[in-house]
Coordinates of C-alpha atoms and ligand atoms in Angstrom, one line a residue:
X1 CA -3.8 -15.7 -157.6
X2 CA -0.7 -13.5 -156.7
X3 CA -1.3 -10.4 -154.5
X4 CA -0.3 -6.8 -155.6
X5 CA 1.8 -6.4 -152.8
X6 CA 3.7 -10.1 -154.2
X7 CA 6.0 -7.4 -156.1
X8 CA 7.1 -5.1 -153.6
X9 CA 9.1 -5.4 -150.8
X10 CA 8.1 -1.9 -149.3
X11 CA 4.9 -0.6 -148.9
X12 CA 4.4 3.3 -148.5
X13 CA 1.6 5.7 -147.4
X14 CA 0.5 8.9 -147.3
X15 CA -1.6 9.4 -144.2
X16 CA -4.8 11.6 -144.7
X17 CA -7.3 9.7 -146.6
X18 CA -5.6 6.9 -146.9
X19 CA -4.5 5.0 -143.5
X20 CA -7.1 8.0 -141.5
X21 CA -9.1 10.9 -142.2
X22 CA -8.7 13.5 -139.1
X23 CA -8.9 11.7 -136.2
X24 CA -10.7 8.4 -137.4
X25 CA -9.1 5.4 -139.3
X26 CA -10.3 4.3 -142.4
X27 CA -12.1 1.1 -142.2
X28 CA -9.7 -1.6 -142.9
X29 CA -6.2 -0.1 -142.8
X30 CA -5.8 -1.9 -139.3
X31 CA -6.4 -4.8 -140.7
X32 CA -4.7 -3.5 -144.0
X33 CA -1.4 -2.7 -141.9
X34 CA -1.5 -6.2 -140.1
X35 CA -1.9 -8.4 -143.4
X36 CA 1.3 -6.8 -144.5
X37 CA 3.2 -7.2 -141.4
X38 CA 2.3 -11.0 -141.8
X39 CA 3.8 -11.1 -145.0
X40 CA 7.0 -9.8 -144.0
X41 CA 6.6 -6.6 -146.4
X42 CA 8.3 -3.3 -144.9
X43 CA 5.7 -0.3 -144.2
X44 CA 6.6 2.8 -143.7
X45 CA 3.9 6.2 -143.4
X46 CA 4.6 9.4 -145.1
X47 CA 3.1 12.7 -144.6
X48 CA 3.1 16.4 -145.9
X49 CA 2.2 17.4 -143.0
X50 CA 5.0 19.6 -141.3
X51 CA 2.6 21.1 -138.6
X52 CA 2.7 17.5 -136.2
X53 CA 6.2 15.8 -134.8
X54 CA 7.3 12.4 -136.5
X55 CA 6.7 11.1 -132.3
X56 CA 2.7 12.5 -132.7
X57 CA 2.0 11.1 -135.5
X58 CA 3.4 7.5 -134.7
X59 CA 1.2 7.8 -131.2
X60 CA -1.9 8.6 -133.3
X61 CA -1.5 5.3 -135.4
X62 CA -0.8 3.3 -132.6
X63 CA -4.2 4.7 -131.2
X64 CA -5.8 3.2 -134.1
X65 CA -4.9 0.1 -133.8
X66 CA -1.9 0.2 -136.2
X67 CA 1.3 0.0 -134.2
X68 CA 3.9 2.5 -135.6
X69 CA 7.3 3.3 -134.3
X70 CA 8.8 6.7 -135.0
X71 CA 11.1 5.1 -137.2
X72 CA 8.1 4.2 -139.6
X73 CA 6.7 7.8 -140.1
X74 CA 8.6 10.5 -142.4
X75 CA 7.0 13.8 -142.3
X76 CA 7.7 16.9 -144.4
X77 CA 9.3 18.7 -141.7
X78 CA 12.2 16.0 -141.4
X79 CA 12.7 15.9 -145.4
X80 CA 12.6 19.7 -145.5
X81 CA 15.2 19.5 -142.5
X82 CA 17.3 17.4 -144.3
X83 CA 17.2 19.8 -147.8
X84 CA 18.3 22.5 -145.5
X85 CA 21.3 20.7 -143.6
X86 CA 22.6 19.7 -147.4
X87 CA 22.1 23.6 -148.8
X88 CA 23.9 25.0 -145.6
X89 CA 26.4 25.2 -143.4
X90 CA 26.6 23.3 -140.1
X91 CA 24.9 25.6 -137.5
X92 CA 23.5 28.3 -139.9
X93 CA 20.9 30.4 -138.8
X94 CA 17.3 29.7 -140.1
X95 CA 14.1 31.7 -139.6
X96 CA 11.4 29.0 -138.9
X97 CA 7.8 29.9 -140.3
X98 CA 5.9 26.8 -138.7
X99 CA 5.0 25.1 -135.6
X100 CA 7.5 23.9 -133.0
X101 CA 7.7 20.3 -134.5
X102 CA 9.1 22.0 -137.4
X103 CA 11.5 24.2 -135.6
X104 CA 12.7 21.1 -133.7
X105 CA 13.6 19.1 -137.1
X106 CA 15.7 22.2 -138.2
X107 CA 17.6 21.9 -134.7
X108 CA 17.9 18.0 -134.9
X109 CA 20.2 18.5 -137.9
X110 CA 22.1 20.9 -136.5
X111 CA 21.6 24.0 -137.7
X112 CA 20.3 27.2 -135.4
X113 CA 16.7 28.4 -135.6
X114 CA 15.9 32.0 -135.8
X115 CA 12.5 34.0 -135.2
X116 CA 13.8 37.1 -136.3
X117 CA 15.1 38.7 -140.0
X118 CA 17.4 40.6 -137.9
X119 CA 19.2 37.9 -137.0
X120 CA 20.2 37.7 -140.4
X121 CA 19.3 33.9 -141.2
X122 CA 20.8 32.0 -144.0
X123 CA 17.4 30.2 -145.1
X124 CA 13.5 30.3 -144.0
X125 CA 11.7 27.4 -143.7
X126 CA 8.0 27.7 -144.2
X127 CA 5.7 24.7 -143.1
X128 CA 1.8 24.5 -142.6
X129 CA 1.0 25.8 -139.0
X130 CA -2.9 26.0 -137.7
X131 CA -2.0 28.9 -135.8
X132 CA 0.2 31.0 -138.0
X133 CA 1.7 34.6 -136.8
X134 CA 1.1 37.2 -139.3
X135 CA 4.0 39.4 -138.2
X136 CA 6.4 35.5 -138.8
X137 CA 5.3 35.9 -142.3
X138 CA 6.6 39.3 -142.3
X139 CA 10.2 38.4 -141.2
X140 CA 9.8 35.8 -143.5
X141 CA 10.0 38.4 -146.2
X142 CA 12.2 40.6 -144.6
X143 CA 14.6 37.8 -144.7
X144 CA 14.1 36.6 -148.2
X145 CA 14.4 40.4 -149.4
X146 CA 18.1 39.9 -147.4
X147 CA 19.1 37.1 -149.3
X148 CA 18.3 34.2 -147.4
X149 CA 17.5 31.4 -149.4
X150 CA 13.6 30.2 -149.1
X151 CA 12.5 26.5 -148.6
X152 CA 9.1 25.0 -147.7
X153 CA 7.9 22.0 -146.9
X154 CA 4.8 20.6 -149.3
X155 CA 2.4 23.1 -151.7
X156 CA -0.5 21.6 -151.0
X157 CA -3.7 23.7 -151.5
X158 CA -5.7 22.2 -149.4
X159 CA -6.3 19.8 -146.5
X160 CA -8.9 17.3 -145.5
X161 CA -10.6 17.4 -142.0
X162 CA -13.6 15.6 -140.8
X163 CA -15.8 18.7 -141.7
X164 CA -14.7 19.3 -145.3
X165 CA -11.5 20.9 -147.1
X166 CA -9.6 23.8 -145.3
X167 CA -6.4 25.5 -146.7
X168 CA -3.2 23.9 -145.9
X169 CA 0.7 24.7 -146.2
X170 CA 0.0 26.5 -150.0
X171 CA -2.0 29.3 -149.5
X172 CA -0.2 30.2 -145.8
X173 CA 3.2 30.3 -149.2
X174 CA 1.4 32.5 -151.2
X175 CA 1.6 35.0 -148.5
X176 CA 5.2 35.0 -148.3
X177 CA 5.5 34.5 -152.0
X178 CA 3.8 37.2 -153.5
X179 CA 5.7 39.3 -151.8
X180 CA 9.1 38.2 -152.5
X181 CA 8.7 36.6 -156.0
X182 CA 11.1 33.8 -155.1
X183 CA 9.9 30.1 -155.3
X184 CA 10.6 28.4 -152.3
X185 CA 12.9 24.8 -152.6
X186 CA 10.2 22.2 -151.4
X187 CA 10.8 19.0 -150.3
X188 CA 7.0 17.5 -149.7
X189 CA 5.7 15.6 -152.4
X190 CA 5.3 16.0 -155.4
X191 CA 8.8 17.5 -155.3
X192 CA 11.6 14.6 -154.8
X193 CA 13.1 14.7 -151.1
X194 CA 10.3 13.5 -149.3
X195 CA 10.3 10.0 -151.1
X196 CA 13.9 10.0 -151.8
X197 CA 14.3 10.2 -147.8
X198 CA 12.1 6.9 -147.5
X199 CA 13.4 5.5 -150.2
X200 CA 16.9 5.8 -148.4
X201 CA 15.3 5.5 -144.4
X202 CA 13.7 2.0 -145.6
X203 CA 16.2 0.6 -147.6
X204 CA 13.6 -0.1 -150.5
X205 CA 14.4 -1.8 -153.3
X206 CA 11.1 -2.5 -155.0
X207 CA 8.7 0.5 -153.1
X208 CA 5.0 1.0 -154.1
X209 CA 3.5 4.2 -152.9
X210 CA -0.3 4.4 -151.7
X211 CA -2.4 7.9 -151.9
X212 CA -5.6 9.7 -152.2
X213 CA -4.3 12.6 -154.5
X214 CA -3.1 12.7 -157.8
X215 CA -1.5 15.9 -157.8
X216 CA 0.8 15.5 -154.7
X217 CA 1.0 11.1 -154.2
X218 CA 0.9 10.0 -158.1
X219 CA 2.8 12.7 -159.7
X220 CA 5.2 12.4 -157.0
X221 CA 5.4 8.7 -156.6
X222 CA 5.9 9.1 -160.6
X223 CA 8.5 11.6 -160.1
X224 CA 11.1 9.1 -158.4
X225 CA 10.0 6.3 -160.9
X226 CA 7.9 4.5 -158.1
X227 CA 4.8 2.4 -158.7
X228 CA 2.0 3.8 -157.4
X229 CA -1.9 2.4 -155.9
X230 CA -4.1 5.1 -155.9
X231 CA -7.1 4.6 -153.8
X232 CA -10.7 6.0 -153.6
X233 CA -11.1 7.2 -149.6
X234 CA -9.4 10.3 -149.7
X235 CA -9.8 13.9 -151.6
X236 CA -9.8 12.6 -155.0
X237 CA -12.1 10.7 -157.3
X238 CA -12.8 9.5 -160.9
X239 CA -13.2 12.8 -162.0
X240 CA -9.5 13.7 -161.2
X241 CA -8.3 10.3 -161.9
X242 CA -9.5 10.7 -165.4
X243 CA -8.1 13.9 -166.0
X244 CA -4.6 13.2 -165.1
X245 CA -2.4 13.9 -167.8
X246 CA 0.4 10.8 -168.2
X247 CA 2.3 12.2 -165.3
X248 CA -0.9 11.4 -162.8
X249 CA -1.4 8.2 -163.8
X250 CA -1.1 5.7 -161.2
X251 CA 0.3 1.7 -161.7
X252 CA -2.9 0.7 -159.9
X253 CA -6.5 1.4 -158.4
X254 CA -8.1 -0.2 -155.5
X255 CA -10.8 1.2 -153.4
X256 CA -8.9 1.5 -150.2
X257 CA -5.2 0.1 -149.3
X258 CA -6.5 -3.8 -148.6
X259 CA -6.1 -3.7 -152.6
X260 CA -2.2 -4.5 -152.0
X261 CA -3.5 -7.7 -150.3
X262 CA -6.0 -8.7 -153.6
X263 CA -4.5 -9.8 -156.9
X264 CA -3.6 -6.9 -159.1
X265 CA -6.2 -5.0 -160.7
X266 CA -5.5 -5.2 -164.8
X267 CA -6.3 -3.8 -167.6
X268 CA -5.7 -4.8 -171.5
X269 CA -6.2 -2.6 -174.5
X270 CA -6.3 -3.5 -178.1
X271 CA -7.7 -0.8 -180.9
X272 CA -10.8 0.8 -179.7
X273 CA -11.6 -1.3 -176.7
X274 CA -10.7 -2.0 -173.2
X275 CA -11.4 -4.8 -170.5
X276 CA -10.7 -5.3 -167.3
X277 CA -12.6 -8.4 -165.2
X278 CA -15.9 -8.5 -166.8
X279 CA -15.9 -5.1 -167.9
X280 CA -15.7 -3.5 -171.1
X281 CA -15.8 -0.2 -172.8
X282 CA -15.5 0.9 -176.3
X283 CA -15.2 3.7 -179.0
X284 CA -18.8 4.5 -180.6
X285 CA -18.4 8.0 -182.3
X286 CA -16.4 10.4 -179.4
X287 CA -18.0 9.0 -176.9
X288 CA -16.3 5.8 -174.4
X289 CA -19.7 3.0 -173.6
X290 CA -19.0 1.3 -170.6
X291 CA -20.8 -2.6 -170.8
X292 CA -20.3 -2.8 -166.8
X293 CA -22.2 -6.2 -165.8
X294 CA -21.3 -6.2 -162.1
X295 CA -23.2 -4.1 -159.7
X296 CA -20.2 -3.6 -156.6
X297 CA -17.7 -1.3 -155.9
X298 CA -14.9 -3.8 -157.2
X299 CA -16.9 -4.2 -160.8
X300 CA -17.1 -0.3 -160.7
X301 CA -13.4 0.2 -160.3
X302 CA -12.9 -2.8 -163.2
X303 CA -15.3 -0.7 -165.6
X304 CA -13.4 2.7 -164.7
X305 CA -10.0 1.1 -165.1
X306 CA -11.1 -0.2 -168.6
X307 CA -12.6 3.5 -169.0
X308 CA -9.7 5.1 -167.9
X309 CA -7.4 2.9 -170.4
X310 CA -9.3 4.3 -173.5
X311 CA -9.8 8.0 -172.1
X312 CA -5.6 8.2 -171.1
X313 CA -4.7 6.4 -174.8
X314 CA -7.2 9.0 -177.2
X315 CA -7.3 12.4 -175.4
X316 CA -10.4 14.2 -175.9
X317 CA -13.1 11.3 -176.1
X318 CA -16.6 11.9 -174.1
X319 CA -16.1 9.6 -171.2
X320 CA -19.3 11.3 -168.8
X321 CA -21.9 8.9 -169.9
X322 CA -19.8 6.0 -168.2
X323 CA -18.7 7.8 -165.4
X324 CA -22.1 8.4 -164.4
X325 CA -22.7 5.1 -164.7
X326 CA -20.1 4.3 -161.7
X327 CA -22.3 5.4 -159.3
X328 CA -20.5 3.7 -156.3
X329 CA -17.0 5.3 -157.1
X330 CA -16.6 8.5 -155.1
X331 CA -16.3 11.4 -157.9
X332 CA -13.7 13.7 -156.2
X333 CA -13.1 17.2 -155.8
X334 CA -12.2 17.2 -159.8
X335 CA -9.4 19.4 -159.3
Ligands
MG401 MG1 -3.7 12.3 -148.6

């Protein structure tokens, strides 16, 4: 039978939870990375993350055992670069809230980084940084109060490590932005420049995006009218795949990126019931029953793809009794 990936010629990924998590790899995205290689399929890695240089992140890969060149990893940083250079001027002064790899971006295309309100910068450029300067956040808002024009590079709330969640990039914007009540341009996803950059970098004709989180990857991926594969190693769950409203919905599931190397996972639906494999679930009252035969993971994902047909086409039915019944599917953070 076909494989997903038989579809695309591009396959993209967001990092964290997907290809690693912290330091480690995921099990399987070595090999993961290598079957598509083989098959002649373009891979490229994107990340939110604006706190770590394009160069860093494509050393970490190759670390794990998935050779990337620098050409292969987009970050934040470089997309929120690139917004800038099209807003401004060449050489326009910029007040840089983030680490250096940040500042470097802004330099690379060609514009003039500021630390300093006084300076009188054009634009601010917030982006997550692990060691953020309190009095940076001031002349952040010193500057916007001036009139220079505020840009970040992702939203996201939070950020996982090997130890749990931590804040990221969002909260470090609230500071800025509850004191200026300006929303900041963004370019990570969900917003468009990030995946309209690798859309453009990689020459894609037919890209599939692969992610963790609905809220950022899927609505994002959805956003620029690209298929999606959300998978099941990251921050999110069945919980939040569930609730996601029609723009969260991913093409596909799998339980970790080897899925674009298996045939397609799908799902048909026809009045009050839903298969997919050997799955099934119905309609009885307001409640979705899940008939899941198979014990695995892969069975799992089937019944919660049938599940997740019925729960997406009739808003408001019960769906907890077969959720719980998917005991091997990790529930997420259900936010
Ligand atoms: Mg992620």
């Amino acid at each position: 039978m076909a494989e997903l990936i038989d579809a695309y010629d591009t396959a993209m990924f967001d990092l964290d939870g997907v290809i690693y998590l912290g330091p480690h790899a995921i099990g399987g995205s070595a090999e993961g990375i290598a079957g598509l290689h083989e098959r002649g399929k373009r891979v490229g890695f994107i990340t939110n993350n604006a706190a770590r240089a394009a160069t860093t992140v494509s050393d970490h890969l190759t670390s794990l055992g998935i050779p990337a060149s620098v050409d292969e990893v987009l970050t934040s940083s470089q997309a929120g670069a690139h917004l800038l250079a099209q807003h401004l001027q060449p050489g326009a002064k910029v007040l840089v809230v983030g680490t250096s790899a940040l500042a470097d971006e802004v330099r690379a295309v060609g514009l003039t980084v500021v630390a300093s309100a006084t300076d009188e910068p054009a634009a601010v450029i917030q982006g997550y940084d692990p060691n953020l300067d309190w009095s940076s956040v001031n002349e952040a808002c010193y500057a916007i109060h001036a009139g220079a024009v505020y840009f970040a590079t992702n939203l996201d709330r939070n950020r996982p490590t090997e130890r749990g969640l931590v804040p990221g990039a969002g909260p470090q914007i609230d500071a800025v932005r509850s004191s200026v009540a300006v929303e900041p341009v963004t370019a990570g996803k969900p917003d468009r420049p990030l995946l309209d950059e690798a859309v453009r970098r990689w020459s894609a004709d037919r890209p599939i995006f692969v992610g963790d989180r609905i809220d950022t990857d899927i609505i994002g991926a959805n956003n620029v009218a690209m298929d999606s594969l959300f998978v099941f190693t990251g921050a999110h769950g069945k919980l939040d795949l569930l609730g996601a409203g029609p723009e969260g919905r991913p093409t596909y599931i799998g339980a970790d990126m080897r899925a674009l190397l298996a045939p397609p996972r799908v799902a048909s639906l026809a009045g009050g019931r839903a298969t997919c494999g050997a799955a099934e679930a119905t309609i009885v009252g307001s409640e979705i029953r899940l008939d899941q035969p198979g014990g695995d993971l892969e069975d799992q994902l089937d019944g919660l793809w049938a599940v997740a047909q019925l729960a997406w086409a009739q808003p408001g039915l019960d769906y907890t009794q077969a959720l719980d019944e998917l005991d091997l599917v990790p529930a997420g953070q259900g936010q």
